[in-house]
Coordinates of C-alpha atoms in Angstrom, one line a residue:
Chain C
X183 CA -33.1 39.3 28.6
X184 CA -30.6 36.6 27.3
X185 CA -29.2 36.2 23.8
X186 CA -28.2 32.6 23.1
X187 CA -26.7 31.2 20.2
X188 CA -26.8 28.0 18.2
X189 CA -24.4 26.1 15.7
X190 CA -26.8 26.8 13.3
X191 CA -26.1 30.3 13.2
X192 CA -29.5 30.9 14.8
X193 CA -29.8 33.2 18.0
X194 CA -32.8 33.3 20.5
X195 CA -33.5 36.3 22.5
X196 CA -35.3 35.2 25.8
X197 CA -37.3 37.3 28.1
X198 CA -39.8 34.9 30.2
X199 CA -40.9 32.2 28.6
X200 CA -40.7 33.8 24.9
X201 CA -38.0 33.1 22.6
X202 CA -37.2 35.9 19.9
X203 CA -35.3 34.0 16.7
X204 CA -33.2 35.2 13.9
X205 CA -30.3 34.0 12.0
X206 CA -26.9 35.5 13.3
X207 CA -25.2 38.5 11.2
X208 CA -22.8 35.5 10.1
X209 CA -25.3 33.7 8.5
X210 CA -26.6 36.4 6.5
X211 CA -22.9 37.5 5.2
X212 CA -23.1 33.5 4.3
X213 CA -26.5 33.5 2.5
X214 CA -25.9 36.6 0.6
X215 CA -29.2 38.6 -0.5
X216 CA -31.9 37.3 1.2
X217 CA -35.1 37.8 -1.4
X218 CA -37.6 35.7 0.5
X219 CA -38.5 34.1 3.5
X220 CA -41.0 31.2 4.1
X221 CA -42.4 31.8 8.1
X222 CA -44.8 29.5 9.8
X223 CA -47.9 30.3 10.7
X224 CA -49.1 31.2 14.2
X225 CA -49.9 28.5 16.5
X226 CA -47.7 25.8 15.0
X227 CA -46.1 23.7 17.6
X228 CA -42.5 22.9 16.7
X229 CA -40.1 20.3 18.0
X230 CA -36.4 21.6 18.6
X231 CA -34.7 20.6 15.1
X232 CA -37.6 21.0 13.3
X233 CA -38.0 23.1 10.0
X234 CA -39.1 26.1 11.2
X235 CA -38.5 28.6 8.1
X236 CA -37.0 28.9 4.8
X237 CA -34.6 31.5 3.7
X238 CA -33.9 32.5 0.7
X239 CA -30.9 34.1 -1.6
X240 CA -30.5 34.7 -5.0
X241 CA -28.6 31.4 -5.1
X242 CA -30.4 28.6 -3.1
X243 CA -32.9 28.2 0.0
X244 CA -31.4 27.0 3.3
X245 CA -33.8 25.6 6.0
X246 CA -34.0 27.4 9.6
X247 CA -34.5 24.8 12.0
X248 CA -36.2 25.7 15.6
X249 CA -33.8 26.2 18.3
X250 CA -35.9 25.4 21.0
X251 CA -39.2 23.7 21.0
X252 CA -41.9 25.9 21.3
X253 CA -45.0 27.4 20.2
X254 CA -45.0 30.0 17.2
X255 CA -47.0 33.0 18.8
X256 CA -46.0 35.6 15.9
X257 CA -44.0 35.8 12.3
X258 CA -42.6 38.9 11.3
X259 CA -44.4 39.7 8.6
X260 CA -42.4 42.7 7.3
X261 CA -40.1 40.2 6.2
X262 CA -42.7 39.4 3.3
X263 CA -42.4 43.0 1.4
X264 CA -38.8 43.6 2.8
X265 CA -36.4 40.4 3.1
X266 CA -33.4 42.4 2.6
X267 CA -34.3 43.4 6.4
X268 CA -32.4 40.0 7.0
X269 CA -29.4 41.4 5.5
X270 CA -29.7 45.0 6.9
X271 CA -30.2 43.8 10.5
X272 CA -30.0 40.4 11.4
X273 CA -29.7 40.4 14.8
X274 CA -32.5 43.3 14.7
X275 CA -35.6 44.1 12.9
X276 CA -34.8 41.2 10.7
X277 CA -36.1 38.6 13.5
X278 CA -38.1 35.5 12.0
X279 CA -40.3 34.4 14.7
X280 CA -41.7 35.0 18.3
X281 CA -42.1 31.5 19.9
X282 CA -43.5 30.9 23.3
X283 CA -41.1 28.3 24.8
X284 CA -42.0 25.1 26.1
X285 CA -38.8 23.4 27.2
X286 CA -36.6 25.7 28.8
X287 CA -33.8 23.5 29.5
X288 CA -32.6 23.5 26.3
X289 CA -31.9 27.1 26.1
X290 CA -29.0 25.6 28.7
X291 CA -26.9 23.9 25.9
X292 CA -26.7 26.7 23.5
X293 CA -23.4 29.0 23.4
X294 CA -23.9 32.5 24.7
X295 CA -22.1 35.8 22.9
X296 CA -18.6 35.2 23.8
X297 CA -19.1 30.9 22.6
X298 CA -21.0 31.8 19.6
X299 CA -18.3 34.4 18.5
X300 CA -15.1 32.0 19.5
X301 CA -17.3 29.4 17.5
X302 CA -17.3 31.3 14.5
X303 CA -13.8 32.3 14.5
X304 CA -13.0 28.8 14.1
X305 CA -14.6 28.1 11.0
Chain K
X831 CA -14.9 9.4 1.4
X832 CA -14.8 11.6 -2.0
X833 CA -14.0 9.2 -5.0
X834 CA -13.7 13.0 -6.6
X835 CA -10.7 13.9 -8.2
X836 CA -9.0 16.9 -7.0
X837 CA -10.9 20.6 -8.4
X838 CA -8.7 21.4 -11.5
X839 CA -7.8 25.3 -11.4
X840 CA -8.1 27.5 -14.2
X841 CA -5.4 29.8 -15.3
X842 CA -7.0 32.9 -13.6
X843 CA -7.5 30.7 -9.9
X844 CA -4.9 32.5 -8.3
X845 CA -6.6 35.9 -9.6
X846 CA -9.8 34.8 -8.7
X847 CA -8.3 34.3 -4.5
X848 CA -6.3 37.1 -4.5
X849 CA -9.6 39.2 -5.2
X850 CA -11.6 37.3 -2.4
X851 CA -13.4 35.5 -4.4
X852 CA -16.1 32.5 -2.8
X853 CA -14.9 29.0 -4.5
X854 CA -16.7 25.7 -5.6
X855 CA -16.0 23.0 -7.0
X856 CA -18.1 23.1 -11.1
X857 CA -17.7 20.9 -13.4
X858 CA -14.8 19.5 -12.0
X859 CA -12.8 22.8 -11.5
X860 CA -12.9 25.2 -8.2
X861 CA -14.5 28.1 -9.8
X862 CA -15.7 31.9 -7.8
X863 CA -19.5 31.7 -7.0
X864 CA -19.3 35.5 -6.2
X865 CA -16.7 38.2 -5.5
X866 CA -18.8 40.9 -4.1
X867 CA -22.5 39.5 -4.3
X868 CA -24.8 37.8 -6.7
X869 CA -26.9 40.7 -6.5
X870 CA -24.4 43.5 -7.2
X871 CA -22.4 41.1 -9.8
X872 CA -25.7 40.5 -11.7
X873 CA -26.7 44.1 -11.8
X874 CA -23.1 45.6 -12.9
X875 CA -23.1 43.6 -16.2
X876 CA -26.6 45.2 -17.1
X877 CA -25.0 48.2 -16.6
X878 CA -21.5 48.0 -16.8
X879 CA -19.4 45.2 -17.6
X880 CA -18.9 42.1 -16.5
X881 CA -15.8 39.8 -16.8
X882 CA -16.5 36.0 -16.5
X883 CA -13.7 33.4 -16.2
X884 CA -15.1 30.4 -18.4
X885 CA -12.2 28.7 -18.6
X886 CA -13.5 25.4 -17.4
X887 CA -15.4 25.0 -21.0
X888 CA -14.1 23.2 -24.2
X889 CA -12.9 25.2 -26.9
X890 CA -11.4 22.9 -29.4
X891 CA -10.5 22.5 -32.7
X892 CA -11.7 20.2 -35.2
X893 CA -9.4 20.2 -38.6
X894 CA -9.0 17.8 -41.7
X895 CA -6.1 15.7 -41.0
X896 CA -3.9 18.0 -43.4
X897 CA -4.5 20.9 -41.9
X898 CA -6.1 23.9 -42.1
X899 CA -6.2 25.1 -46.0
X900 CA -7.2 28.1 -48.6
X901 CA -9.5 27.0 -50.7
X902 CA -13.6 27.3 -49.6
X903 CA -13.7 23.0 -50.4
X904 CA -12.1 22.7 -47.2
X905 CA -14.4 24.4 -45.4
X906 CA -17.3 22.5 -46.9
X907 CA -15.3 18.8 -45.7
X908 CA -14.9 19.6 -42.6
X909 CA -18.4 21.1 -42.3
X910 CA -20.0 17.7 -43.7
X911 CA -18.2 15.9 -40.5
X912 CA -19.5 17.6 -38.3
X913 CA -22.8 17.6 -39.2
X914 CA -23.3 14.1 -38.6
X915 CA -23.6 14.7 -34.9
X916 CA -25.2 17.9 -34.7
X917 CA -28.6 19.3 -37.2
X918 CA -27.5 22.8 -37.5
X919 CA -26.1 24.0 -41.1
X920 CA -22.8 24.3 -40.8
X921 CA -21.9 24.0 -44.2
X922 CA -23.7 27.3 -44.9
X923 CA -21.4 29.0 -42.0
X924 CA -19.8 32.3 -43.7
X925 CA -16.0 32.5 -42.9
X926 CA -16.0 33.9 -38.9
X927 CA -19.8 33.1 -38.3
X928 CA -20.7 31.5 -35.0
X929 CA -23.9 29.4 -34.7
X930 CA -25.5 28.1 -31.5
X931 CA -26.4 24.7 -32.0
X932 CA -27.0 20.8 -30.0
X933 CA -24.8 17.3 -30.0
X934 CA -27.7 14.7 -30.6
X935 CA -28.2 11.2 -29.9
X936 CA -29.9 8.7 -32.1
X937 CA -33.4 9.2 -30.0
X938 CA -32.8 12.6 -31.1
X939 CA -31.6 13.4 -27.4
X940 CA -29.9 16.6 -26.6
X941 CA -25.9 15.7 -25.0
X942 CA -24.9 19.1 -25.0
X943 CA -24.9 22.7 -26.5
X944 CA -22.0 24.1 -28.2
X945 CA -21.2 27.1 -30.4
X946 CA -19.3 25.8 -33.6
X947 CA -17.3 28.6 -35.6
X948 CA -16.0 29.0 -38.8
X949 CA -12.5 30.8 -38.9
X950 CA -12.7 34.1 -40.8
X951 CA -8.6 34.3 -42.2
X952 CA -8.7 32.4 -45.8
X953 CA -5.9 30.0 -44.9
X954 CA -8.0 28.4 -41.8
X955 CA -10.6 27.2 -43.9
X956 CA -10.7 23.2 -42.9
X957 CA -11.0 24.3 -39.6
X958 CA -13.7 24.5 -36.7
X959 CA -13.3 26.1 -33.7
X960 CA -15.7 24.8 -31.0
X961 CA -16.7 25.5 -27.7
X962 CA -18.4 22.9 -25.5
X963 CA -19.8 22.7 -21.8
X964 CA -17.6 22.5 -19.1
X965 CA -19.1 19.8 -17.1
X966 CA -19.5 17.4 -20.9
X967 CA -16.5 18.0 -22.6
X968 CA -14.8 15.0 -21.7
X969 CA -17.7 12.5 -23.4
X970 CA -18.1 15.2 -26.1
X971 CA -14.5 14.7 -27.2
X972 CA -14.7 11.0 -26.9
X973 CA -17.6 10.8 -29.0
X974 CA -16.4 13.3 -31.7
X975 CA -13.4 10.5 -31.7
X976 CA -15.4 8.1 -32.2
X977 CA -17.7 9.5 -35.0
X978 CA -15.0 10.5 -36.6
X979 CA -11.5 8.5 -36.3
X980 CA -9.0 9.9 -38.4
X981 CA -10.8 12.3 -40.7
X982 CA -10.9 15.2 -38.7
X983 CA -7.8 16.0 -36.0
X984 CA -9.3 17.3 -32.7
X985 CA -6.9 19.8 -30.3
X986 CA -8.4 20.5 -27.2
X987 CA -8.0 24.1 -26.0
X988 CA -8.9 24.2 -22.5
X989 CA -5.5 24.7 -21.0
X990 CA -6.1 28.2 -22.1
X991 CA -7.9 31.3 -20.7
X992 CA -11.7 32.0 -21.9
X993 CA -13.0 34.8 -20.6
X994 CA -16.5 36.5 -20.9
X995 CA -16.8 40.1 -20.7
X996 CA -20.5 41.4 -21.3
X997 CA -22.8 44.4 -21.0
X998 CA -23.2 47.6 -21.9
X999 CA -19.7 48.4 -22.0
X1000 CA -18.2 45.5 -23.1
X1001 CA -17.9 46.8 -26.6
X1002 CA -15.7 50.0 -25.5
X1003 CA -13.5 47.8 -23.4
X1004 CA -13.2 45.0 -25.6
X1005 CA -12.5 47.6 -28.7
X1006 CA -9.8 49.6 -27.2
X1007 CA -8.0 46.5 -26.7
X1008 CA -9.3 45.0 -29.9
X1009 CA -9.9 47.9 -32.4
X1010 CA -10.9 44.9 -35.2
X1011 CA -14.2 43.9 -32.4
X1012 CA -16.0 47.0 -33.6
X1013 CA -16.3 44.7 -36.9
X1014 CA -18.3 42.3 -35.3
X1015 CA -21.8 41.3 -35.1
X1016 CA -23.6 38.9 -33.0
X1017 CA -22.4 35.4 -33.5
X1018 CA -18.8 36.8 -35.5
X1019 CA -15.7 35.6 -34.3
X1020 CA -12.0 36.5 -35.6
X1021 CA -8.6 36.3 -35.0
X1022 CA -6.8 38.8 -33.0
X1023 CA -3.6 39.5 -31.3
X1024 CA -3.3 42.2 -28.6
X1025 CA 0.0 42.8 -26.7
X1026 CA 1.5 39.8 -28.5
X1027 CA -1.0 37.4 -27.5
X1028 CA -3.1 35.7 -30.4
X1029 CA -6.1 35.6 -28.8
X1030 CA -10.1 34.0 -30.9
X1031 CA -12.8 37.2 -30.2
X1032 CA -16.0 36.3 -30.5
X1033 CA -19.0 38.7 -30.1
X1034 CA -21.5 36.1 -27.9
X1035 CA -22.3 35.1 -24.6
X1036 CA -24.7 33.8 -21.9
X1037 CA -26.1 37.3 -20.2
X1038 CA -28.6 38.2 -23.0
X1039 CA -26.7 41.2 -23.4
X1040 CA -23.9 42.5 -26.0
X1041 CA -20.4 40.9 -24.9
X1042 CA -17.3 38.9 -26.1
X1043 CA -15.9 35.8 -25.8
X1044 CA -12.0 36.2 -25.7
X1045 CA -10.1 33.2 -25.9
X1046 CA -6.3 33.8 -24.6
X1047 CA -3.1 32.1 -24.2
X1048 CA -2.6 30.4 -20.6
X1049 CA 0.2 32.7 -20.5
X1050 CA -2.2 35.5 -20.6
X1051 CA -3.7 36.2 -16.8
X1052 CA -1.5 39.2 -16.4
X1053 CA -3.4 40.7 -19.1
X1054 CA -6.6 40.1 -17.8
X1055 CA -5.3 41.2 -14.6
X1056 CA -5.1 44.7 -16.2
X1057 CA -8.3 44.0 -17.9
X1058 CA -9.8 44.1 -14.7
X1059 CA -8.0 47.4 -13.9
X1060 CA -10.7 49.3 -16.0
X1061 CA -12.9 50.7 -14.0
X1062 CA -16.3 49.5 -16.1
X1063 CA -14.9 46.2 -15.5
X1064 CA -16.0 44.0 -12.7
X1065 CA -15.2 40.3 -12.0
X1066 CA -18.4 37.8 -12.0
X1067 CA -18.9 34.9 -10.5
X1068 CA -20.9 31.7 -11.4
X1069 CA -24.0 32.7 -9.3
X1070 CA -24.7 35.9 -10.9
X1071 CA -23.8 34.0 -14.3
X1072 CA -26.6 31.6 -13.6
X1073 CA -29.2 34.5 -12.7
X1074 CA -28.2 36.6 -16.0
X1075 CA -28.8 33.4 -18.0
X1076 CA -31.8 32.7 -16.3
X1077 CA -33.4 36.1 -17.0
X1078 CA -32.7 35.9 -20.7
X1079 CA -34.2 33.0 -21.3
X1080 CA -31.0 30.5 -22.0
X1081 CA -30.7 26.8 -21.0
X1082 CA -28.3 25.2 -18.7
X1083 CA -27.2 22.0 -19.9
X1084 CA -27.6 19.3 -17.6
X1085 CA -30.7 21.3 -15.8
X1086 CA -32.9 22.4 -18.6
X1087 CA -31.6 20.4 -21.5
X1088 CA -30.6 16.6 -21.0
X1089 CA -30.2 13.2 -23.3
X1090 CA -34.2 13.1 -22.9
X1091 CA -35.1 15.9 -24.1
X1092 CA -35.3 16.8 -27.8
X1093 CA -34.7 20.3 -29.2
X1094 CA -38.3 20.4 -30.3
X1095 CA -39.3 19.5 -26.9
X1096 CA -37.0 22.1 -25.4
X1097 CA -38.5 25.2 -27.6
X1098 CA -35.4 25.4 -29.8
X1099 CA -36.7 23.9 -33.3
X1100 CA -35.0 27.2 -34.3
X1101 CA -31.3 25.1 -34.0
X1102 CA -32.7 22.8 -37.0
X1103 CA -31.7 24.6 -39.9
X1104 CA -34.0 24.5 -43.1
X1105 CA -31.0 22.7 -45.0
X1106 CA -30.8 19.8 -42.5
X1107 CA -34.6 19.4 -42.2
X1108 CA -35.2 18.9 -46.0
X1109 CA -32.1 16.7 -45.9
X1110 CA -33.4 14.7 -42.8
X1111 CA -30.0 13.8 -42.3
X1112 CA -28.8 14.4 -38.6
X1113 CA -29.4 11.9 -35.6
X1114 CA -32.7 11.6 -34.1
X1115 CA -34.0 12.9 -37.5
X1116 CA -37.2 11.1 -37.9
X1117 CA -38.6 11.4 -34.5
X1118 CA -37.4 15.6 -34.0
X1119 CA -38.9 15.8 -38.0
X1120 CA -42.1 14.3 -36.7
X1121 CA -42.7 16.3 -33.7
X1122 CA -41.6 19.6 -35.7
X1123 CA -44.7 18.3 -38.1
X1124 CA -47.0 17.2 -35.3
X1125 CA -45.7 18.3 -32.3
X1126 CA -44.1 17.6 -29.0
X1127 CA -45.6 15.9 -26.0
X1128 CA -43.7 18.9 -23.8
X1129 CA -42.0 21.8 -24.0
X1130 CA -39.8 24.1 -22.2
X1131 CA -41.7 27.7 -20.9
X1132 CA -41.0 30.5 -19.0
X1133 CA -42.7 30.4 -15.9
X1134 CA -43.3 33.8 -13.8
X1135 CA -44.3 32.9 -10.3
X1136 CA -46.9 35.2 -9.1
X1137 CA -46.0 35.8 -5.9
X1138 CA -42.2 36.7 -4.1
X1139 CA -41.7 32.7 -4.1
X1140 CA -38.6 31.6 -5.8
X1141 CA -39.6 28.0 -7.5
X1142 CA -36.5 26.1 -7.4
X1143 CA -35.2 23.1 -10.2
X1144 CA -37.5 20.0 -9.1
X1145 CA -40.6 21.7 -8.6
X1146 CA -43.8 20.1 -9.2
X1147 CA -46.1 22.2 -11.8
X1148 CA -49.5 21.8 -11.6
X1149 CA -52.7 22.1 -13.8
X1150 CA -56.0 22.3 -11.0
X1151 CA -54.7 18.8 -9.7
X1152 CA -53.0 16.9 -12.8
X1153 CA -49.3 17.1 -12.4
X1154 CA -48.0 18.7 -16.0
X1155 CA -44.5 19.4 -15.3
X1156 CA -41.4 20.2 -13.4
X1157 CA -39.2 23.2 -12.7
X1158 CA -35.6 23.1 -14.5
X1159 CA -33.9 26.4 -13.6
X1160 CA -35.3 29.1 -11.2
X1161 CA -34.4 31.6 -8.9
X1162 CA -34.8 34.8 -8.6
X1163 CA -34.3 37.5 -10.9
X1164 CA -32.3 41.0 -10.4
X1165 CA -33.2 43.1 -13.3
X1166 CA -37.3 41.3 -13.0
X1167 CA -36.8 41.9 -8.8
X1168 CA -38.9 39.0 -8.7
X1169 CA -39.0 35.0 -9.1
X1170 CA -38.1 33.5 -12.9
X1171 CA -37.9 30.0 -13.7
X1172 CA -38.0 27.8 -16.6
X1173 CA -39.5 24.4 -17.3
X1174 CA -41.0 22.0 -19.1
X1175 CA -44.8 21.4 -19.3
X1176 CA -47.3 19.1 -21.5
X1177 CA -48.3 20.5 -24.6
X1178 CA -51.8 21.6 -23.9
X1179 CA -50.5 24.1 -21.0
X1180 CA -47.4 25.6 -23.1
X1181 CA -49.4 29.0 -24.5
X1182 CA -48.2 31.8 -22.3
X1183 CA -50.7 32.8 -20.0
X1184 CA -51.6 29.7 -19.0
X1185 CA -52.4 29.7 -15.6
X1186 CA -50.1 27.0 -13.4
X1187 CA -50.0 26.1 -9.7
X1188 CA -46.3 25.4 -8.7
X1189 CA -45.6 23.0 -5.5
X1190 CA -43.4 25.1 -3.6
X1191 CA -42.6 23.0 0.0
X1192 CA -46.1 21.8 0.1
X1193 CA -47.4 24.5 -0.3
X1194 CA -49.7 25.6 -3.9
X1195 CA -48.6 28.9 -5.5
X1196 CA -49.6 30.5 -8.4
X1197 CA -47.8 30.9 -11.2
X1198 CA -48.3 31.9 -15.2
X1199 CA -46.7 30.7 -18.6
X1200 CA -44.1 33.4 -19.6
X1201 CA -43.0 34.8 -22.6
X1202 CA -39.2 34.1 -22.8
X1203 CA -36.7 35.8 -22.2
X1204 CA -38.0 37.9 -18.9
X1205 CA -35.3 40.7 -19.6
X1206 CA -35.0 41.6 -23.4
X1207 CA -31.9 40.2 -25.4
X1208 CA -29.5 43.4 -26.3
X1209 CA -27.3 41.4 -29.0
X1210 CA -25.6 43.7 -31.5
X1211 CA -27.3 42.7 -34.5

């Protein structure tokens, strides 16, 4: 398994070809409460750089974009009763999506642990 | 590529960093969104207190040219000014009343909402002190100017401190400081000087719960400094202020009220006093008179999403598959732990209850006229 990260503060968990996605624990210090999240439904094809949720805090909604270009195989729907999961554990049982990857070569451009965390320090 | 000005600061900006406070740039001033969390800000003035910097406002005063005088006459001149631009009665204004009411255009448009007051001490009778929005205050004062000329001095006030503190125990904090607040009501304002400052009190606010309005000398952020040494106290930033605003039902200017809208049309006919209706004397009078008699084509709701959906300002409201409406404030709501919002709908769908469709990303979701406000108003009557 291989954690990857993005500049959009997303991170994808591989293991074969499915991708686990989130938003980083930095995003979610950055959003603030989360009190709702808008997933897509199972089976949607997304293009990398698509919309591919919605989150939202008390203050505004910010769009998720894929990371990779895949195939949605599963939302996490405990996110519906309990968005504050996103808050409580980003990078954990707050995941968004379970996508079944269809172009791994992508995954190559994306900045692993020790990238995403110099990456952030910069900001 | 910004033709923006720099952010102004407000006297309390160095405060407002030294606690860790998140900045943006509001109505042309770099303000705290949140210290600690919208969340946690929101619900500690329910319970507690909360101290709001609203220092990027205008406070003003407007005063006959001679000054401020003794005798009631005075009060009654000044009064009859400024009632040309605005249709609330603010001759009838006992000395240190405060009354909510709207700068009009000659469509009967709404260009802000203001609190006007009359001073309470005998000798400032001639005299109004007003407070205006932040973001309008500039064209505000200019057309006050212009109404007016030379028979009424304006003195802006916004170099100063104005700070909110409101909830439950704003009234023990602001009292030990301010042992004449316990004499006021809602909507009462006085004169006051603690620690050598001269400072207006006002017992108002924008939370829907009891508070003050405390405006202090820009010398004065040590003192609020201590202020927020009390342990009830908490500083509040401007995304919790929108939430607590939201819940109880009060408009944003420049989101929910605008130079299109009428006060009839945004559900507060209650700002057009008696007085001023028999008089028909105020701009926009003959088409806000006629829609009092016959009606608006729209007016401003509550609307309670029914699901965990917030509905955001710009969002399509539906009827089956007529568009009736848009969003003009929502979010989400603390003390409701669920989606609010307010907006404006044709007539026909305005009776609470009335079942909606709002057009949330596409997507239909359903969603029900609301009895404003959502959490109940705890004013000091």
């Amino acid at each position: 398994m291989t954690v990857k990260y993005t500049e959009d503060h997303e991170w994808v968990s591989v293991e074969g070809d499915t991708a686990i996605v989130g938003i980083t624990s930095y995003a979610a210090e950055q959003l603030g409460d989360v009190v709702f999240v808008e997933l897509p439904e199972e089976g949607r094809n997304s293009n990398k750089g698509d919309e591919l949720a919605v989150v939202e805090s008390v203050k505004a909604a910010s769009d998720v974009y894929a990371p990779v270009s895949g195939i949605v195989k599963e939302a996490n729907s405990e996110l519906e009763g309990a968005p504050e999961t996103v808050n409580q554990d980003p990078e954990g049982k707050g995941w968004f999506v379970k996508m079944l990857i269809t172009d791994p070569t992508q995954l190559d451009a994306m900045m692993d642990a020790d990238a995403y965390k110099a990456f952030c320090a910069d900001l | 590529m910004s033709d923006h000005p720099p952010l102004a600061q407000t006297p309390l900006h160095d405060v407002h960093v030294r606690l860790g406070a998140k900045m943006v740039g509001f109505a042309g001033y770099d303000m705290p969104i949140q210290f600690e969390g919208v969340m946690a800000e929101h619900k500690w003035t329910r319970e507690h207190c909360g101290l709001f910097d609203v220092s990027h406002m205008g406070p003003c005063l407007l005063t006959l040219p001679g000054g401020p005088r003794a005798d009631a006459d005075a009060h009654f001149e000044i009064a009859k000014l400024i009632e040309t631009l605005v249709p609330g009665d603010i001759q009838g204004l006992e000395p240190g009343q405060a009354r909510l009411t709207v700068l009009l255009n000659e469509e009967g448009g709404i260009l802000d909402d203001l609190i006007i007051t009359r001073p309470y001490e005998g000798d400032q009778q001639g005299r109004l002190y007003i407070v205006v929005n932040g973001a309008t205050k500039e064209d505000d004062w200019a057309l006050m100017k212009e109404k007016l000329g030379d028979l009424a001095d304006l003195e802006r006030l916004d170099n100063r401190i104005l700070v909110a503190l409101q909830g439950p125990d704003a009234e023990a904090v602001v009292t030990e400081r301010f042992p004449e607040a316990a004499y006021l009501g809602f909507m009462e304002s006085r004169r006051m000087v603690c620690k050598g400052l001269t400072c207006i009190v006002s017992r108002c606010g924008y939370t829907g719960e009891d508070g003050f309005e405390i405006l202090v000398p820009a010398s004065g952020a040590g003192y609020v400094v201590e202020l927020l040494d009390d342990e009830r106290v908490k500083p509040i930033g401007l995304g919790a202020r929108d939430s607590l605003r939201l819940e109880a039902g009060l408009c944003l200017y420049g989101h929910d009220l605008d130079p299109q809208k009428t006060p009839v049309e945004a559900s507060l006919t209650w700002l057009i006093s008696k007085s001023r209706r028999e008089a028909a004397d105020f701009p926009g009078a003959t088409k806000i008179l006629d829609q009092i008699a016959n009606g608006a084509p729209i007016r401003r709701v509550g609307i309670q999403p029914m699901d965990r959906a917030p509905a955001r300002e710009g969002t399509e409201i539906y009827a089956g598959d007529q568009k009736i409406g848009e969003i003009t404030s929502g979010g989400f709501g603390p003390t409701v732990q669920g989606p609010v919002a307010m907006g404006y709908v044709d007539r026909e769908f305005a009776k609470t209850g009335t079942e909606l469709t709002l057009m949330v990303r596409g997507k239909p979701r359903a969603a029900k006229v609301a009895k404003l406000p959502f959490v109940p108003h705890n004013y000091k009557r």
